[in-house]
GROMACS .gro file of C-alpha atoms in nm:
model
  312
    1UNK     CA    1   1.892  -1.967   0.810
    2UNK     CA    2   1.983  -1.771   0.510
    3UNK     CA    3   1.709  -1.682   0.243
    4UNK     CA    4   1.764  -1.566  -0.111
    5UNK     CA    5   1.762  -1.187  -0.150
    6UNK     CA    6   1.446  -1.088  -0.331
    7UNK     CA    7   1.299  -0.793  -0.496
    8UNK     CA    8   0.943  -0.688  -0.435
    9UNK     CA    9   0.814  -0.515  -0.747
   10UNK     CA   10   0.443  -0.603  -0.742
   11UNK     CA   11   0.176  -0.841  -0.600
   12UNK     CA   12   0.078  -0.973  -0.944
   13UNK     CA   13   0.376  -1.205  -0.964
   14UNK     CA   14   0.347  -1.337  -0.609
   15UNK     CA   15   0.214  -1.678  -0.521
   16UNK     CA   16  -0.043  -1.701  -0.231
   17UNK     CA   17   0.228  -1.886  -0.032
   18UNK     CA   18   0.470  -1.599  -0.071
   19UNK     CA   19   0.207  -1.342   0.031
   20UNK     CA   20   0.122  -1.542   0.342
   21UNK     CA   21   0.483  -1.589   0.427
   22UNK     CA   22   0.536  -1.210   0.433
   23UNK     CA   23   0.214  -1.157   0.647
   24UNK     CA   24   0.339  -1.428   0.884
   25UNK     CA   25   0.670  -1.262   0.915
   26UNK     CA   26   0.497  -0.924   0.975
   27UNK     CA   27   0.316  -1.086   1.274
   28UNK     CA   28   0.645  -1.142   1.437
   29UNK     CA   29   0.763  -0.788   1.344
   30UNK     CA   30   0.461  -0.635   1.502
   31UNK     CA   31   0.563  -0.795   1.842
   32UNK     CA   32   0.894  -0.634   1.801
   33UNK     CA   33   0.737  -0.299   1.713
   34UNK     CA   34   0.542  -0.296   2.038
   35UNK     CA   35   0.824  -0.381   2.262
   36UNK     CA   36   0.964  -0.105   2.497
   37UNK     CA   37   1.298  -0.125   2.330
   38UNK     CA   38   1.223  -0.127   1.954
   39UNK     CA   39   1.553  -0.246   1.829
   40UNK     CA   40   1.682  -0.586   1.693
   41UNK     CA   41   2.010  -0.637   1.512
   42UNK     CA   42   1.860  -0.838   1.215
   43UNK     CA   43   1.996  -0.590   0.950
   44UNK     CA   44   2.297  -0.449   1.138
   45UNK     CA   45   2.552  -0.336   0.883
   46UNK     CA   46   2.305  -0.332   0.602
   47UNK     CA   47   2.219   0.002   0.417
   48UNK     CA   48   1.866   0.087   0.293
   49UNK     CA   49   1.823   0.388   0.055
   50UNK     CA   50   1.467   0.533   0.042
   51UNK     CA   51   1.470   0.669  -0.321
   52UNK     CA   52   1.165   0.882  -0.366
   53UNK     CA   53   1.083   1.068  -0.684
   54UNK     CA   54   0.734   1.156  -0.557
   55UNK     CA   55   0.627   1.314  -0.233
   56UNK     CA   56   0.534   1.081   0.050
   57UNK     CA   57   0.501   1.105   0.425
   58UNK     CA   58   0.368   0.780   0.566
   59UNK     CA   59   0.525   0.534   0.327
   60UNK     CA   60   0.885   0.685   0.335
   61UNK     CA   61   0.856   0.727   0.715
   62UNK     CA   62   0.726   0.376   0.758
   63UNK     CA   63   1.012   0.221   0.557
   64UNK     CA   64   1.267   0.449   0.746
   65UNK     CA   65   1.132   0.341   1.086
   66UNK     CA   66   1.121  -0.024   0.981
   67UNK     CA   67   1.486  -0.003   0.860
   68UNK     CA   68   1.599   0.153   1.181
   69UNK     CA   69   1.417  -0.094   1.418
   70UNK     CA   70   1.606  -0.366   1.219
   71UNK     CA   71   1.932  -0.177   1.291
   72UNK     CA   72   1.986  -0.105   0.920
   73UNK     CA   73   2.143   0.231   0.820
   74UNK     CA   74   1.858   0.420   0.641
   75UNK     CA   75   1.932   0.694   0.402
   76UNK     CA   76   1.654   0.915   0.254
   77UNK     CA   77   1.704   1.045  -0.092
   78UNK     CA   78   1.452   1.261  -0.277
   79UNK     CA   79   1.468   1.392  -0.637
   80UNK     CA   80   1.407   1.763  -0.523
   81UNK     CA   81   1.732   1.932  -0.526
   82UNK     CA   82   1.915   1.623  -0.659
   83UNK     CA   83   2.104   1.553  -0.985
   84UNK     CA   84   1.781   1.449  -1.159
   85UNK     CA   85   1.673   1.817  -1.140
   86UNK     CA   86   1.989   1.871  -1.357
   87UNK     CA   87   1.882   1.624  -1.617
   88UNK     CA   88   2.038   1.291  -1.471
   89UNK     CA   89   1.841   0.986  -1.600
   90UNK     CA   90   1.679   0.726  -1.368
   91UNK     CA   91   1.932   0.470  -1.461
   92UNK     CA   92   2.229   0.692  -1.412
   93UNK     CA   93   2.088   0.783  -1.054
   94UNK     CA   94   2.035   0.419  -0.973
   95UNK     CA   95   2.378   0.322  -1.086
   96UNK     CA   96   2.531   0.594  -0.890
   97UNK     CA   97   2.332   0.506  -0.572
   98UNK     CA   98   2.438   0.137  -0.628
   99UNK     CA   99   2.800   0.233  -0.638
  100UNK     CA  100   2.776   0.342  -0.280
  101UNK     CA  101   2.691  -0.024  -0.200
  102UNK     CA  102   2.347  -0.018  -0.049
  103UNK     CA  103   2.180  -0.358   0.014
  104UNK     CA  104   1.834  -0.241  -0.061
  105UNK     CA  105   1.690   0.048  -0.264
  106UNK     CA  106   1.330   0.142  -0.188
  107UNK     CA  107   1.192   0.331  -0.480
  108UNK     CA  108   0.875   0.542  -0.556
  109UNK     CA  109   0.841   0.688  -0.891
  110UNK     CA  110   0.563   0.853  -1.094
  111UNK     CA  111   0.638   0.627  -1.386
  112UNK     CA  112   0.484   0.283  -1.404
  113UNK     CA  113   0.757   0.018  -1.430
  114UNK     CA  114   1.036   0.240  -1.298
  115UNK     CA  115   1.121  -0.005  -1.009
  116UNK     CA  116   1.137  -0.296  -1.254
  117UNK     CA  117   1.377  -0.099  -1.482
  118UNK     CA  118   1.601  -0.014  -1.189
  119UNK     CA  119   1.593  -0.388  -1.063
  120UNK     CA  120   1.715  -0.496  -1.404
  121UNK     CA  121   2.016  -0.262  -1.384
  122UNK     CA  122   2.139  -0.293  -1.026
  123UNK     CA  123   2.281  -0.575  -0.814
  124UNK     CA  124   2.107  -0.489  -0.482
  125UNK     CA  125   1.745  -0.576  -0.391
  126UNK     CA  126   1.474  -0.335  -0.501
  127UNK     CA  127   1.150  -0.263  -0.330
  128UNK     CA  128   0.859  -0.088  -0.512
  129UNK     CA  129   0.713   0.182  -0.289
  130UNK     CA  130   0.456   0.276  -0.558
  131UNK     CA  131   0.503   0.336  -0.920
  132UNK     CA  132   0.271   0.545  -1.130
  133UNK     CA  133  -0.088   0.387  -1.152
  134UNK     CA  134   0.074   0.043  -1.163
  135UNK     CA  135   0.132  -0.120  -0.811
  136UNK     CA  136   0.179  -0.027  -0.453
  137UNK     CA  137   0.267  -0.377  -0.310
  138UNK     CA  138   0.359  -0.278   0.040
  139UNK     CA  139   0.016  -0.093   0.086
  140UNK     CA  140  -0.174  -0.400  -0.036
  141UNK     CA  141   0.019  -0.631   0.202
  142UNK     CA  142  -0.049  -0.405   0.501
  143UNK     CA  143  -0.414  -0.382   0.402
  144UNK     CA  144  -0.429  -0.754   0.394
  145UNK     CA  145  -0.242  -0.793   0.709
  146UNK     CA  146  -0.492  -0.558   0.888
  147UNK     CA  147  -0.791  -0.755   0.760
  148UNK     CA  148  -0.634  -1.096   0.850
  149UNK     CA  149  -0.556  -0.963   1.196
  150UNK     CA  150  -0.930  -0.897   1.248
  151UNK     CA  151  -1.069  -1.200   1.072
  152UNK     CA  152  -0.804  -1.463   1.098
  153UNK     CA  153  -0.852  -1.543   0.720
  154UNK     CA  154  -0.973  -1.351   0.413
  155UNK     CA  155  -1.115  -1.675   0.265
  156UNK     CA  156  -1.477  -1.607   0.152
  157UNK     CA  157  -1.476  -1.248   0.265
  158UNK     CA  158  -1.597  -0.954   0.042
  159UNK     CA  159  -1.407  -0.622   0.016
  160UNK     CA  160  -1.542  -0.330  -0.164
  161UNK     CA  161  -1.293  -0.084  -0.308
  162UNK     CA  162  -1.443   0.253  -0.381
  163UNK     CA  163  -1.320   0.575  -0.560
  164UNK     CA  164  -1.067   0.649  -0.818
  165UNK     CA  165  -0.994   0.300  -0.955
  166UNK     CA  166  -0.851   0.429  -1.274
  167UNK     CA  167  -0.553   0.609  -1.132
  168UNK     CA  168  -0.503   0.394  -0.822
  169UNK     CA  169  -0.199   0.163  -0.773
  170UNK     CA  170  -0.344   0.076  -0.434
  171UNK     CA  171  -0.658  -0.067  -0.599
  172UNK     CA  172  -0.456  -0.271  -0.850
  173UNK     CA  173  -0.230  -0.420  -0.595
  174UNK     CA  174  -0.529  -0.495  -0.357
  175UNK     CA  175  -0.723  -0.667  -0.630
  176UNK     CA  176  -0.434  -0.903  -0.681
  177UNK     CA  177  -0.360  -0.951  -0.318
  178UNK     CA  178  -0.714  -0.992  -0.172
  179UNK     CA  179  -0.829  -1.241  -0.447
  180UNK     CA  180  -0.513  -1.439  -0.406
  181UNK     CA  181  -0.596  -1.472  -0.034
  182UNK     CA  182  -0.949  -1.597  -0.116
  183UNK     CA  183  -1.154  -1.279  -0.085
  184UNK     CA  184  -1.411  -1.150  -0.338
  185UNK     CA  185  -1.355  -0.787  -0.467
  186UNK     CA  186  -1.612  -0.532  -0.575
  187UNK     CA  187  -1.491  -0.217  -0.754
  188UNK     CA  188  -1.691   0.103  -0.746
  189UNK     CA  189  -1.654   0.446  -0.874
  190UNK     CA  190  -1.782   0.694  -1.122
  191UNK     CA  191  -1.784   0.558  -1.475
  192UNK     CA  192  -1.508   0.803  -1.567
  193UNK     CA  193  -1.283   0.650  -1.297
  194UNK     CA  194  -1.337   0.286  -1.396
  195UNK     CA  195  -1.086   0.180  -1.652
  196UNK     CA  196  -1.218  -0.003  -1.949
  197UNK     CA  197  -1.198  -0.384  -1.925
  198UNK     CA  198  -1.136  -0.376  -1.541
  199UNK     CA  199  -1.394  -0.668  -1.513
  200UNK     CA  200  -1.110  -0.893  -1.660
  201UNK     CA  201  -0.938  -0.875  -1.317
  202UNK     CA  202  -1.218  -1.097  -1.188
  203UNK     CA  203  -1.400  -0.836  -0.982
  204UNK     CA  204  -1.762  -0.728  -0.972
  205UNK     CA  205  -1.775  -0.369  -1.098
  206UNK     CA  206  -2.048  -0.113  -1.037
  207UNK     CA  207  -2.108   0.263  -1.022
  208UNK     CA  208  -2.366   0.239  -0.752
  209UNK     CA  209  -2.225   0.277  -0.403
  210UNK     CA  210  -2.507   0.111  -0.221
  211UNK     CA  211  -2.475  -0.201  -0.442
  212UNK     CA  212  -2.097  -0.206  -0.379
  213UNK     CA  213  -2.094  -0.177  -0.002
  214UNK     CA  214  -2.416  -0.383   0.079
  215UNK     CA  215  -2.302  -0.700   0.241
  216UNK     CA  216  -1.941  -0.635   0.205
  217UNK     CA  217  -1.724  -0.730   0.499
  218UNK     CA  218  -1.489  -0.432   0.453
  219UNK     CA  219  -1.500  -0.103   0.246
  220UNK     CA  220  -1.167   0.048   0.127
  221UNK     CA  221  -1.220   0.412   0.025
  222UNK     CA  222  -0.952   0.550  -0.213
  223UNK     CA  223  -0.792   0.892  -0.222
  224UNK     CA  224  -0.880   1.097  -0.533
  225UNK     CA  225  -0.546   1.098  -0.715
  226UNK     CA  226  -0.541   1.477  -0.804
  227UNK     CA  227  -0.184   1.468  -0.890
  228UNK     CA  228  -0.266   1.212  -1.176
  229UNK     CA  229  -0.577   1.357  -1.302
  230UNK     CA  230  -0.526   1.593  -1.603
  231UNK     CA  231  -0.892   1.615  -1.693
  232UNK     CA  232  -1.240   1.674  -1.512
  233UNK     CA  233  -1.375   1.330  -1.409
  234UNK     CA  234  -1.647   1.458  -1.189
  235UNK     CA  235  -1.830   1.798  -1.164
  236UNK     CA  236  -1.729   1.896  -0.799
  237UNK     CA  237  -1.596   1.752  -0.483
  238UNK     CA  238  -1.936   1.812  -0.335
  239UNK     CA  239  -2.104   1.597  -0.596
  240UNK     CA  240  -1.843   1.332  -0.569
  241UNK     CA  241  -1.892   1.327  -0.192
  242UNK     CA  242  -2.272   1.294  -0.246
  243UNK     CA  243  -2.260   0.992  -0.457
  244UNK     CA  244  -1.917   0.814  -0.359
  245UNK     CA  245  -1.820   0.954  -0.027
  246UNK     CA  246  -1.894   0.755   0.290
  247UNK     CA  247  -2.096   0.950   0.544
  248UNK     CA  248  -2.226   0.857   0.878
  249UNK     CA  249  -2.578   0.804   0.723
  250UNK     CA  250  -2.446   0.574   0.460
  251UNK     CA  251  -2.290   0.343   0.725
  252UNK     CA  252  -2.635   0.202   0.760
  253UNK     CA  253  -2.584   0.050   0.414
  254UNK     CA  254  -2.299  -0.161   0.555
  255UNK     CA  255  -2.303  -0.474   0.755
  256UNK     CA  256  -2.306  -0.402   1.121
  257UNK     CA  257  -1.944  -0.533   1.169
  258UNK     CA  258  -1.804  -0.411   0.843
  259UNK     CA  259  -1.456  -0.241   0.864
  260UNK     CA  260  -1.362   0.089   0.692
  261UNK     CA  261  -1.008   0.136   0.543
  262UNK     CA  262  -0.831   0.426   0.362
  263UNK     CA  263  -0.463   0.426   0.239
  264UNK     CA  264  -0.434   0.794   0.327
  265UNK     CA  265  -0.389   1.072   0.308
  266UNK     CA  266  -0.771   1.139   0.348
  267UNK     CA  267  -0.957   1.414   0.173
  268UNK     CA  268  -1.187   1.471   0.475
  269UNK     CA  269  -1.537   1.561   0.375
  270UNK     CA  270  -1.485   1.419   0.022
  271UNK     CA  271  -1.402   1.046   0.055
  272UNK     CA  272  -1.488   1.007   0.418
  273UNK     CA  273  -1.681   1.222   0.663
  274UNK     CA  274  -1.467   1.284   0.972
  275UNK     CA  275  -1.712   1.092   1.195
  276UNK     CA  276  -1.654   0.787   0.966
  277UNK     CA  277  -1.278   0.833   0.944
  278UNK     CA  278  -1.247   0.855   1.312
  279UNK     CA  279  -1.532   0.609   1.410
  280UNK     CA  280  -1.542   0.275   1.558
  281UNK     CA  281  -1.547   0.081   1.230
  282UNK     CA  282  -1.229   0.266   1.092
  283UNK     CA  283  -0.911   0.069   1.110
  284UNK     CA  284  -0.718   0.353   0.929
  285UNK     CA  285  -0.464   0.393   1.219
  286UNK     CA  286  -0.423   0.024   1.243
  287UNK     CA  287  -0.317   0.028   0.876
  288UNK     CA  288  -0.052   0.297   0.962
  289UNK     CA  289   0.089   0.094   1.248
  290UNK     CA  290   0.075  -0.240   1.059
  291UNK     CA  291   0.253  -0.067   0.771
  292UNK     CA  292   0.573  -0.050   0.979
  293UNK     CA  293   0.546  -0.422   1.069
  294UNK     CA  294   0.482  -0.527   0.703
  295UNK     CA  295   0.769  -0.315   0.577
  296UNK     CA  296   1.000  -0.476   0.835
  297UNK     CA  297   0.906  -0.814   0.694
  298UNK     CA  298   0.951  -0.683   0.334
  299UNK     CA  299   1.310  -0.542   0.419
  300UNK     CA  300   1.408  -0.876   0.577
  301UNK     CA  301   1.291  -1.069   0.275
  302UNK     CA  302   1.476  -0.821   0.050
  303UNK     CA  303   1.795  -0.862   0.249
  304UNK     CA  304   1.773  -1.241   0.244
  305UNK     CA  305   1.708  -1.275   0.623
  306UNK     CA  306   1.408  -1.452   0.777
  307UNK     CA  307   1.197  -1.342   1.090
  308UNK     CA  308   1.417  -1.570   1.307
  309UNK     CA  309   1.687  -1.302   1.255
  310UNK     CA  310   1.506  -1.071   1.493
  311UNK     CA  311   1.557  -1.324   1.786
  312UNK     CA  312   1.935  -1.275   1.779
   0.00000   0.00000   0.00000
């Protein structure tokens, strides 16, 4: 069955049914990922260009592995050493890549809205792999998938998101995604890291960690976005860790079965103590594995193929 080719530019514009369709497809993809022979012909003959203007390890690798499992030809492009360093514009770069006839461009860019701009100028599908402080839709989908896998449903659950809310595209996409799936969201961070008017997103907002995590079913700790911070928003890493880091002692504030998530990379000893990052409540490595399955589902959707294509 053919499906329309679709961009994935953010979570905000997705209906609950569309989110659940991607998560359902990812369930099938995870079964493929865990086979001895991790290869299906679903996207044979298709080309995916991973176009990264910002450094990335896990997101780019995850998209590349996802494309290769689906038998697509995956090409990695980075701005370092490319024509952009010679002054080429984003649109010129995108148009030149489009002329090579890819089926999907996966783009990460430091400017909010860059994937939307590219999508308006090219004929192939575009997937947002993170743009500025705007959205990171594939991360939010893999986070929701990880929680749904543990709970069956997010309906009525409470998730606390802690840290640098102001600069976090992960937080923004997760607020949209988790709430659309029926969860309540609490946002917590130093006052300097909470954007003005964030309450308008429908979340509870606090600067007290104990209040944020008390009674929550999951706690999502965010990475401090040092590359996007041009001013001093907290005195020292030690002080940040004291008030907003999750230590083994602070686990007593959480529900006994509460899960701990982090989008990575972790600043160990700042956002999370190693004993917490590697502890029984942590599902951080589950997030990484599920990231491949979710991105397989995203690429299938972008190419206009359904999960049934993997059974061919």
